[in-house]
Coordinates of C-alpha atoms and ligand atoms in Angstrom, one line a residue:
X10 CA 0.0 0.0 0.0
X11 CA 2.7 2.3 -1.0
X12 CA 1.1 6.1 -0.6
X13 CA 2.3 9.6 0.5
X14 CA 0.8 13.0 2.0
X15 CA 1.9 16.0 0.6
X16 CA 1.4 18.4 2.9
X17 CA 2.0 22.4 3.2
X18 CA 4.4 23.5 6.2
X19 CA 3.8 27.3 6.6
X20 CA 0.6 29.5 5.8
X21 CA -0.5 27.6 2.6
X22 CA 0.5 28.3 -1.4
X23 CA 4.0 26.7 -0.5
X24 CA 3.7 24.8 -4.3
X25 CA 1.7 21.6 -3.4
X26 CA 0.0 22.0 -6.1
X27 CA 2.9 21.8 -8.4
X28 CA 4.6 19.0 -6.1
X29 CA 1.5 17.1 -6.4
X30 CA 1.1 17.2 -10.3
X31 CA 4.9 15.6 -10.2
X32 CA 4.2 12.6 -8.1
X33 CA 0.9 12.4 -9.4
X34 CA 2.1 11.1 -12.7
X35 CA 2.9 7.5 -11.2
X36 CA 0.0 7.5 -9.0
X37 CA -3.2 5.6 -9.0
X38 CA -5.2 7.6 -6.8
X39 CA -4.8 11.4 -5.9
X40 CA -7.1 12.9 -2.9
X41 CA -8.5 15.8 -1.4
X42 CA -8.9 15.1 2.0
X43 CA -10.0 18.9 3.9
X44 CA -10.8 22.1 2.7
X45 CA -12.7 23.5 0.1
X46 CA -12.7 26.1 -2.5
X47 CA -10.7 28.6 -0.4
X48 CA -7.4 26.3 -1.9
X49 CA -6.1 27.4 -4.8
X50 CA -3.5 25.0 -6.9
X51 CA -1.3 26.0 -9.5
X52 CA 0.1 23.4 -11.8
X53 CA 2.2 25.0 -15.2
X54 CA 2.5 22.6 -17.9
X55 CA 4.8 24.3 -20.6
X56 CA 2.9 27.5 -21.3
X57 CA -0.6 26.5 -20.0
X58 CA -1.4 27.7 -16.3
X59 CA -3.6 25.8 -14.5
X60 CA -4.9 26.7 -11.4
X61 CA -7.3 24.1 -9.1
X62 CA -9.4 24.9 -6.1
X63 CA -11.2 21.6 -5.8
X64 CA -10.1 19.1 -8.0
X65 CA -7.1 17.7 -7.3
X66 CA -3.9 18.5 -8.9
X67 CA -3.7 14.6 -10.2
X68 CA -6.2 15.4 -12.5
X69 CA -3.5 16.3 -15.1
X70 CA -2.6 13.1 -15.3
X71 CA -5.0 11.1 -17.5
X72 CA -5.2 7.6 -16.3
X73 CA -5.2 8.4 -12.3
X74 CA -8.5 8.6 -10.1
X75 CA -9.1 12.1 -8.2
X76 CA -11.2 11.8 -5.3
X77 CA -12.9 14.7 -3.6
X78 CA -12.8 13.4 0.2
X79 CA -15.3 13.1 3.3
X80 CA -13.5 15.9 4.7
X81 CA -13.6 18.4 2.1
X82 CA -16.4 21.2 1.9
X83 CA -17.5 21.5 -1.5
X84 CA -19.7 24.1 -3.2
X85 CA -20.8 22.4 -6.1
X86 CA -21.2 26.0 -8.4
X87 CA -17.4 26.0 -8.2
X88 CA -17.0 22.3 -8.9
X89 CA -19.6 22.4 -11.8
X90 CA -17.3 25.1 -13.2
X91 CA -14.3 23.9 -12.6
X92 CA -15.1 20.5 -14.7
X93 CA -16.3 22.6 -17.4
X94 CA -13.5 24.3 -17.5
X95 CA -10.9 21.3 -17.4
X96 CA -13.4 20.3 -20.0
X97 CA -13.0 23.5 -22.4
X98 CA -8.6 22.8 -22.1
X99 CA -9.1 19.4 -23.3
X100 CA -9.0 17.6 -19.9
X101 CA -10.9 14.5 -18.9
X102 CA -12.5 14.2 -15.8
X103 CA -13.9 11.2 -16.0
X104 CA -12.1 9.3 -13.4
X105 CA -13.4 12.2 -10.7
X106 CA -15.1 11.2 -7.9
X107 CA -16.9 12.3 -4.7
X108 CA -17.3 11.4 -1.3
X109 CA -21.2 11.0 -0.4
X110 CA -20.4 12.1 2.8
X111 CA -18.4 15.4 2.4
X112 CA -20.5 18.7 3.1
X113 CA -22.0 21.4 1.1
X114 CA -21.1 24.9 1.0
X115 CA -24.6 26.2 0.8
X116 CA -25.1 30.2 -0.5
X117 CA -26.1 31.1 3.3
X118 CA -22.5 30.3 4.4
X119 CA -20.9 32.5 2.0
X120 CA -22.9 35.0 2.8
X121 CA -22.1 34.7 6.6
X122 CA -18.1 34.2 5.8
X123 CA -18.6 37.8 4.3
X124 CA -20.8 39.5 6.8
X125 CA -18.8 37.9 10.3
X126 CA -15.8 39.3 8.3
X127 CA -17.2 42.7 7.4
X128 CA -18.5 42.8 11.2
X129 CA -14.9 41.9 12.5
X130 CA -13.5 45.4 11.2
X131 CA -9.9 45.7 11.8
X132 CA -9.7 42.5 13.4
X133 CA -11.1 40.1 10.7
X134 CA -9.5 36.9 9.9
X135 CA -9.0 37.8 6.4
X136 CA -10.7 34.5 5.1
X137 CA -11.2 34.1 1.2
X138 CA -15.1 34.4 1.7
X139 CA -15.9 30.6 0.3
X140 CA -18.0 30.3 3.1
X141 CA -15.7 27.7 4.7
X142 CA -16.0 28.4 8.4
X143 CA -19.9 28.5 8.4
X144 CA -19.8 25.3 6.4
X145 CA -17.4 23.4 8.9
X146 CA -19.2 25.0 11.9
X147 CA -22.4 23.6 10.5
X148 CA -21.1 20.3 10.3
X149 CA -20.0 20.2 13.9
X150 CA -23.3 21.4 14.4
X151 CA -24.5 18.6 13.2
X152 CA -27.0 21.1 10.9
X153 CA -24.9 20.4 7.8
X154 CA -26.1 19.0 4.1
X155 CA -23.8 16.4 2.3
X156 CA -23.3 15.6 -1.0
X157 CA -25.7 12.3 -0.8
X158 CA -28.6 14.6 0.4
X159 CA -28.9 15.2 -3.6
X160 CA -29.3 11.9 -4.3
X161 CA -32.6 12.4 -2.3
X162 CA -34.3 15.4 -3.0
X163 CA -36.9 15.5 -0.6
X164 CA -34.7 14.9 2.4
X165 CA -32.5 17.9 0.7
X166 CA -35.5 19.8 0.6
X167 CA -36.1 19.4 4.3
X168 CA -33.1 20.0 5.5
X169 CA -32.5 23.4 4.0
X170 CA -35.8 24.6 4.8
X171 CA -34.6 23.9 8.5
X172 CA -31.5 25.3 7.9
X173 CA -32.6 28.4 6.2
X174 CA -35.1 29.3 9.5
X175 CA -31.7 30.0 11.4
X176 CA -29.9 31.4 8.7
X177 CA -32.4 33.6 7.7
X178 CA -33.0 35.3 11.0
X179 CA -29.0 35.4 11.4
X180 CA -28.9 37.6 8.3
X181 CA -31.7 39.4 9.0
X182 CA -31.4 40.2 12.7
X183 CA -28.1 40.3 13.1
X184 CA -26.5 41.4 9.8
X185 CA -29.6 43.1 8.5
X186 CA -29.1 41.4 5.2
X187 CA -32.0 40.0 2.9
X188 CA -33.3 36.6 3.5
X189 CA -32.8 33.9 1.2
X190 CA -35.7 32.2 -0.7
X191 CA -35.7 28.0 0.0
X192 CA -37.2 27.9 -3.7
X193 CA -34.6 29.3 -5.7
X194 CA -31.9 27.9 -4.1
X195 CA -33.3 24.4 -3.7
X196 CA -33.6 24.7 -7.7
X197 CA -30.6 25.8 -8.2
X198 CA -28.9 22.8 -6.4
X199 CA -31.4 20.5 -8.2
X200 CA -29.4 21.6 -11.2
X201 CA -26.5 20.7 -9.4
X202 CA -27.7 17.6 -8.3
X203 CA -28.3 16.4 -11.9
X204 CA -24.4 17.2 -13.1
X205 CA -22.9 16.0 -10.7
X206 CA -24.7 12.9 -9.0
X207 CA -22.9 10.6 -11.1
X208 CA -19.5 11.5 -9.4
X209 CA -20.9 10.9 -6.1
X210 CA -19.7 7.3 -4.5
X211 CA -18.2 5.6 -1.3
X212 CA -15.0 7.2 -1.3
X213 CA -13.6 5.6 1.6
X214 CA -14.4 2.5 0.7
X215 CA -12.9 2.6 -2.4
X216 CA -9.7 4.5 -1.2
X217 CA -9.4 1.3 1.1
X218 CA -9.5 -1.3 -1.8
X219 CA -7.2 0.7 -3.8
X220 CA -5.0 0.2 -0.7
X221 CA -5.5 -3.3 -0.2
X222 CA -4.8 -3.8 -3.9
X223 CA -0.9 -2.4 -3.4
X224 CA -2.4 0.8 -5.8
X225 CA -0.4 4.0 -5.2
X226 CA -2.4 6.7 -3.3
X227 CA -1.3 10.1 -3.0
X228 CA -3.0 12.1 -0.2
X229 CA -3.2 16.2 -1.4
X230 CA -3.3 18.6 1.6
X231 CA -4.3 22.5 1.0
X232 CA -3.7 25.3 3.1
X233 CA -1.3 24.9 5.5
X234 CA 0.5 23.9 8.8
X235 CA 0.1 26.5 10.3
X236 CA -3.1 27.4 9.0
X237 CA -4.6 24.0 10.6
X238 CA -7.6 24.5 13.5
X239 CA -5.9 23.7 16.3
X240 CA -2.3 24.2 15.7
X241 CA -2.1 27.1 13.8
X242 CA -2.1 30.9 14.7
X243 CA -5.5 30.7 16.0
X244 CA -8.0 32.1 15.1
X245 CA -6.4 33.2 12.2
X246 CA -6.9 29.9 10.3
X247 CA -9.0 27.9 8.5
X248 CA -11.6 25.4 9.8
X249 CA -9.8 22.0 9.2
X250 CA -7.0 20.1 9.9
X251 CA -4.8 20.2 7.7
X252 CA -1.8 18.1 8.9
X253 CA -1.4 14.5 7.9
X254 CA -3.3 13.4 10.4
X255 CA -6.4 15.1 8.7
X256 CA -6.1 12.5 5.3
X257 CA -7.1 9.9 7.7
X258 CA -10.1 11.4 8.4
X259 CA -10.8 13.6 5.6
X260 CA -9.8 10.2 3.6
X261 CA -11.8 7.8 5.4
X262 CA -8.5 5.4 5.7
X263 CA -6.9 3.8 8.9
X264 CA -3.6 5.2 10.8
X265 CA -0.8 3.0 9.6
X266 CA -2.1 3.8 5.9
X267 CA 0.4 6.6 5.0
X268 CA 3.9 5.4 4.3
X269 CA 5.4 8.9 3.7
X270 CA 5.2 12.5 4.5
X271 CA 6.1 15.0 2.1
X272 CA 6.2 18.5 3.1
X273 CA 6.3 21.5 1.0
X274 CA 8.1 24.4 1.9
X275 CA 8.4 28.0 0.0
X276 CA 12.6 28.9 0.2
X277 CA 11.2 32.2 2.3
X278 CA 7.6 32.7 4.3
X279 CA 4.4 33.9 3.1
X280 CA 0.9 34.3 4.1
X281 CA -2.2 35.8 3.0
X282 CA -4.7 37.2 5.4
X283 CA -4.3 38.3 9.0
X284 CA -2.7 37.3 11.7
X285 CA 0.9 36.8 13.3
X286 CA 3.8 36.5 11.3
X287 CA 7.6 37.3 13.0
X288 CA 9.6 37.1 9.6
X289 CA 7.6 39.0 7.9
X290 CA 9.4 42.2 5.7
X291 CA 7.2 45.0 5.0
X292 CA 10.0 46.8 3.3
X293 CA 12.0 46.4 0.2
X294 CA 12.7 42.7 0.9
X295 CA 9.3 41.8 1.1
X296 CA 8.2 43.5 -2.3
X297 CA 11.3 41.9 -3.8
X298 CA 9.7 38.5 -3.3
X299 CA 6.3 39.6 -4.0
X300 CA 7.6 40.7 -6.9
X301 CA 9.7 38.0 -8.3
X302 CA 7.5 35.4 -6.8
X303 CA 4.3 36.7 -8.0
X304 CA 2.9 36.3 -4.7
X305 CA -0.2 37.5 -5.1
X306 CA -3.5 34.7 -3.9
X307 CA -4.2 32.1 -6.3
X308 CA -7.8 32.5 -5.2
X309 CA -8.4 35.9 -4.1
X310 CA -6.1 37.5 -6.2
X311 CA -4.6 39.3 -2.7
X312 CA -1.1 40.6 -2.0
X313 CA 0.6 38.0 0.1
X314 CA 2.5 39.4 2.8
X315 CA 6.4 38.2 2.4
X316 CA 9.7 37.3 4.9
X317 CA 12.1 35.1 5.6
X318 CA 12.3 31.3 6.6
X319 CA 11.3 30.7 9.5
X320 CA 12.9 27.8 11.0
X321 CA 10.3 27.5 14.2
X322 CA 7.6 27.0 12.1
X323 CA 9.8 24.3 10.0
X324 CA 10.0 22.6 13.0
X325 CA 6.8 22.9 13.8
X326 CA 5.1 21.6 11.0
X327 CA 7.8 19.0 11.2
X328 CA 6.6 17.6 14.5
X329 CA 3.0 17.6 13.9
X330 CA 3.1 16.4 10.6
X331 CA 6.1 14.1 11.0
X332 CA 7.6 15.0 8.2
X333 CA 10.0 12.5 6.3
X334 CA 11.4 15.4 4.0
X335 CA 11.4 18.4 2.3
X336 CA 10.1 19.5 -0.6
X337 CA 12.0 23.4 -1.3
X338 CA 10.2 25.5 -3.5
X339 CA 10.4 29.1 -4.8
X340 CA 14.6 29.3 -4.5
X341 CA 14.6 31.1 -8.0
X342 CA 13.0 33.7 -6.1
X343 CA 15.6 34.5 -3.7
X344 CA 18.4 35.2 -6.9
X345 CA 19.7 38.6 -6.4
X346 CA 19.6 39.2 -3.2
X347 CA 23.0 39.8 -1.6
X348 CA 22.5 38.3 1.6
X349 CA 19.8 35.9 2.7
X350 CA 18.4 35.7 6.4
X351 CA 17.0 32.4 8.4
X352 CA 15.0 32.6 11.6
X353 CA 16.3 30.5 14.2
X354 CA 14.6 32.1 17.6
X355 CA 12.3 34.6 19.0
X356 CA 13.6 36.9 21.5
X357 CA 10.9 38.5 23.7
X358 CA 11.2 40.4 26.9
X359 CA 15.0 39.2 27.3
X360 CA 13.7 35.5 26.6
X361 CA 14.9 33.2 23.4
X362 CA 12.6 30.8 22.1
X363 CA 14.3 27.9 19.8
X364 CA 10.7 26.8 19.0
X365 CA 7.2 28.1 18.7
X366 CA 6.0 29.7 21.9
X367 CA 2.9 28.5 23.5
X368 CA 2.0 31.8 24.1
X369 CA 1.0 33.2 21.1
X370 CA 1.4 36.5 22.7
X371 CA 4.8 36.2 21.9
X372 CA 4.3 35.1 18.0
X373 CA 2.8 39.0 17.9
X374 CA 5.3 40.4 19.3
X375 CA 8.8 38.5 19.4
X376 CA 11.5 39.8 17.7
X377 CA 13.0 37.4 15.4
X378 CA 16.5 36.4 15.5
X379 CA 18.6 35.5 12.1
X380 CA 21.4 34.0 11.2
X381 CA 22.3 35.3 7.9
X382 CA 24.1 33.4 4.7
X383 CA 25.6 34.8 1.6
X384 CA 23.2 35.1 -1.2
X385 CA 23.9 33.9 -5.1
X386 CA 23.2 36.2 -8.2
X387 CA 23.2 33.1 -10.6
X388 CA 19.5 32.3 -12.3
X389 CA 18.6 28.8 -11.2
X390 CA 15.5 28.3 -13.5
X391 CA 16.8 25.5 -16.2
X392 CA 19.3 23.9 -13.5
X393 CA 18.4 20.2 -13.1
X394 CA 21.3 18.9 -11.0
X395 CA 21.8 19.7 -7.7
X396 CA 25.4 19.9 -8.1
X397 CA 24.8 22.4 -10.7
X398 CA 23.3 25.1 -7.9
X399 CA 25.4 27.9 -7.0
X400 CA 27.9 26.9 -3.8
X401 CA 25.9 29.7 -1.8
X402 CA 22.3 28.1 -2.7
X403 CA 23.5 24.5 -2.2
X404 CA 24.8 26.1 1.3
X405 CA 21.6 27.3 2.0
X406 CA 19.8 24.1 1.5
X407 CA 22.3 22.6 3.5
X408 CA 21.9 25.0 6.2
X409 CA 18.2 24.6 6.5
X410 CA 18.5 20.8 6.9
X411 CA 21.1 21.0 9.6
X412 CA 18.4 23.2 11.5
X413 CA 15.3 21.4 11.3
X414 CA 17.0 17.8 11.3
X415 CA 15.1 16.5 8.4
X416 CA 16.3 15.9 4.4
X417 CA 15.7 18.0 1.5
X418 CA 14.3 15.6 -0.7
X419 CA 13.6 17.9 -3.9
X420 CA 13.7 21.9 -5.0
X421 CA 12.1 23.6 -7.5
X422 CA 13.2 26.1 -9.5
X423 CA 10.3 27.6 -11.3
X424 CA 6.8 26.9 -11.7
X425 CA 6.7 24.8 -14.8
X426 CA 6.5 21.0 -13.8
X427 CA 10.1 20.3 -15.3
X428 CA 11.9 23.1 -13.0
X429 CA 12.6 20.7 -10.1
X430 CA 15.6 19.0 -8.7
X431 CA 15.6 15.8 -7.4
X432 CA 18.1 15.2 -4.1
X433 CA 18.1 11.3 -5.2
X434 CA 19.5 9.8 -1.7
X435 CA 16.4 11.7 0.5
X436 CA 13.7 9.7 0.8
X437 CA 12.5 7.8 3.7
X438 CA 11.6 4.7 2.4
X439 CA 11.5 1.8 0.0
X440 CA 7.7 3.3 -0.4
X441 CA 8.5 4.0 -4.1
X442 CA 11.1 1.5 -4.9
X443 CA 13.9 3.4 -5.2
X444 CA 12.7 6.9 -4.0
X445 CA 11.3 10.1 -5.6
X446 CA 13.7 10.0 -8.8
X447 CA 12.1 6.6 -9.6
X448 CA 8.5 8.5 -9.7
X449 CA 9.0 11.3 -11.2
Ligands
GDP508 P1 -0.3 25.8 -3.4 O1 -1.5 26.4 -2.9 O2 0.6 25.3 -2.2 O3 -0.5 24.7 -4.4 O4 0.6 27.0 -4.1 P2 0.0 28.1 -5.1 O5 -0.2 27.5 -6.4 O6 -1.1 28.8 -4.5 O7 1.2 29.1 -5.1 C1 2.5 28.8 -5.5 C2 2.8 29.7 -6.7 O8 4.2 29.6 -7.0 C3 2.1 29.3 -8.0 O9 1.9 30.5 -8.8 C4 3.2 28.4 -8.7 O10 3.0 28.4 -10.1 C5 4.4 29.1 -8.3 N1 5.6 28.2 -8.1 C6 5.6 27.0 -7.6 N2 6.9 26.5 -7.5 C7 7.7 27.5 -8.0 C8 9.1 27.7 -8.1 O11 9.9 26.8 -7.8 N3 9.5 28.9 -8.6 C9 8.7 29.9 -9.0 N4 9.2 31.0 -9.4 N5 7.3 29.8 -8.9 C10 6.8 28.6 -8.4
IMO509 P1 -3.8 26.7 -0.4 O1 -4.3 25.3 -0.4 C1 -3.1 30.4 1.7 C2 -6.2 31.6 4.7 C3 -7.0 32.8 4.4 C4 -7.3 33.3 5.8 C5 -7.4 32.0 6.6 C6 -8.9 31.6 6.7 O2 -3.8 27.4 -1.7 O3 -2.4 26.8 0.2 P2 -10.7 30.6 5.1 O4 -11.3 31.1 3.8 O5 -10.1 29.3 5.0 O6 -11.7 30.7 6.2 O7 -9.6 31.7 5.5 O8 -6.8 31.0 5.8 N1 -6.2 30.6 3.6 C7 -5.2 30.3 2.8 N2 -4.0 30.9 2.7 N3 -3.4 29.4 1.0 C8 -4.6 28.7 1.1 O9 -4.8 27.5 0.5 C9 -5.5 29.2 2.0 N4 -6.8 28.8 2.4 C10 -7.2 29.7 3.4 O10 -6.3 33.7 3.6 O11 -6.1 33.9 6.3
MG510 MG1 -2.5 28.2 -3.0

């Protein structure tokens, strides 16, 4: 049952995406297993962009099954549009599938995204407004609609009429906003219901015989470490878990069913949103890798806000995801600049912290402490051989995997699938015969 997660180790758009395209190739089964709509997935195949918010990034490689998990939140207008776009660029979709048991974003929950947002003022989370914490808070609430509810229409019917009795005195009491009409949205998903009820199956269970039948799995996280529910810079996360630990649940599959963790890591920090962020550089720095990085939101078309490694969080996401390597993204970006910086501490009121404080107090308002390394001027974009890397960007790899104790395993060097460097002796395990090189 050889199968991987790929997760992200910082504030999301690390490049899982384009990691996950790469594996994909010699996978059986790629997955969604949290999240929704709020990810956005960019995968460049020569000149063509491609950029995924619920379908997973497998689904550039024709043969392999693409499973929209239990755990992921899924509003179907965005999925519906999404096929027909893969559609309109020539790309089959007819290995996709969904769990019957994931939830629905329903138009109420975007609508209460926005408006908790807008009421928040200065001190909003900054969410995409998909409507994914109202959608996850439902499901806790047990007041949710899944995916199999549109398989039976008159339970679906009954359930948002329930649901829309709350809703629409939340919006109108408490946001003054318009209520919603059950008729024209239950239509509306009846239309829904008809394109995409086809896609909707057991995906556990099938995600288990794959398993059983030695098929390779490869589990897709979005957002990021740091970004998760619990151990993330609460609350400025999302509303799942999105550590490995989440693709068993979010998955439906066993512990013991993952034989690798890969984590993706951006060469510097970013993060869209709000919330605490030590390495961040509001300066010239930052709009240097905004700049050459294009780091502006895949989904909300946002300014990310930029800095340096962080090594803390590294470690971090390390820990909690147990992490078997590295995958380094982005380093093209950092050409040019003279000297780089790496955060190995916080320092706050005459204290050093070597890893993330539990106070997040101290997150706000720690003053990071570098170590800095000689930067490289060389363009790195159409190196394949690690060997090949300037001596100052090989040192900086080098450097990072001293501190956080775990291999590099590959580094990309651009966004188009063929900019990436395979470290061929970093891998874990025997999981893919004879490691990443052997898959890609
Ligand atoms: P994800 O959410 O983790 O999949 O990441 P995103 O797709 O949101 O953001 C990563 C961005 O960086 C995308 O625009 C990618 O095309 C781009 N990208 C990925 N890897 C590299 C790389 O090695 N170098 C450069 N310059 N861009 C990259
Ligand atoms: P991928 O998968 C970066 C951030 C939002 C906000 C917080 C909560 O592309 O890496 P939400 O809409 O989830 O309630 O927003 O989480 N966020 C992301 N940031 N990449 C993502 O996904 C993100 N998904 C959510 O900006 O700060
Ligand atoms: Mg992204």
């Amino acid at each position: 049952m050889p199968s991987i997660a790929i997760v992200g180790t910082q504030w999301g758009d690390e490049g899982k995406g384009r990691i996950t395209d790469l594996l994909a190739r010699k996978m059986n089964f790629v997955v969604r297993f949290q999240g929704g709509d709020n990810a956005g997935h960019t995968v460049v195949l020569k000149d063509e962009e491609f950029k995924l918010h619920l379908i997973p990034s497998g689904i550039l490689s024709a043969e392999v099954v693409c499973v929209i998990g239990n755990g992921v939140v899924i509003n179907p207008e965005v999925l519906i549009r999404e096929i027909e776009q893969l559609h309109q660029r020539g790309i089959s979709t007819k290995n996709l599938k969904v769990s019957c048991n994931a939830h629905l974003i329903m138009p109420y929950h975007i609508m209460l995204d926005k408006a908790g947002e807008r009421k928040l003022g200065t001190s909003k989370i900054g969410t995409t407004h998909k409507g994914i914490g109202p959608v996850y808070s439902d499901k806790a609430a047990r007041a949710g609609i899944r995916t199999q509810d549109l398989l039976d229409l008159k339970i679906f019917k009954t359930k948002l009429e329930e649901s829309l009795k709350i809703k629409n005195a939340i919006l109108s009491k408490v946001y003054d906003l318009e209520p919603l009409d059950a008729k024209e949205i239950f239509d509306r998903y009846c239309d829904y219901a008809e394109k995409i009820k086809e896609l909707i199956t057991d995906t556990s269970f099938l995600l288990n015989q794959a398993l059983d039948a030695n098929q390779k799995v490869l589990f897709e996280g979005a957002q990021g470490s740091m970004l998760d529910i619990d151990y993330g810079t609460y609350p400025f996360v999302t509303s799942s878990c999105t550590l490995a630990g989440g693709a068993y649940m979010g998955a439906g599959i066993g512990p013991g069913r993952i034989d690798e963790v890969l984590g993706v890591a951006k060469a510097y920090t970013t993060r869209v949103g709000s919330g605490p962020f030590p390495t961040e550089e509001e300066g010239e720095v930052g709009d240097f890798m905004r700049k050459r990085g294009h780091e502006y939101g895949t989904t909300t078309g946002r300014p990310r806000r930029c800095g340096w490694l962080d090594v803390l969080v590294l470690k971090y996401a390390i820990m909690l995801n147990q992490l078997d390597s590295i995958a380094l993204t982005k380093l093209d970006v950092l050409t040019g600049l003279e000297q780089l910086k790496i955060c190995t501490g916080y320092r706050y009121e005459g204290k050093f912290y070597e890893n993330l404080p539990t106070n997040q107090t101290i997150m706000h308002k720690c003053q990071p402490v570098y170590e800095t390394v000689d930067g490289w001027d060389a363009d790195l974009t159409a190196i394949k051989d690690i060997n090949d890397l300037p001596p100052a960007a090989r040192q900086y790899i080098t450097r990072i995997e001293e501190l956080v104790k775990v291999p590099v395993s590959m580094v990309s060097v651009g966004p188009e699938r063929s900019q990436i460097i395979v470290k061929d002796n970093n891998f874990k395990s025997q999981t893919f015969d004879r490691g990443f090189t052997a898959i890609i």
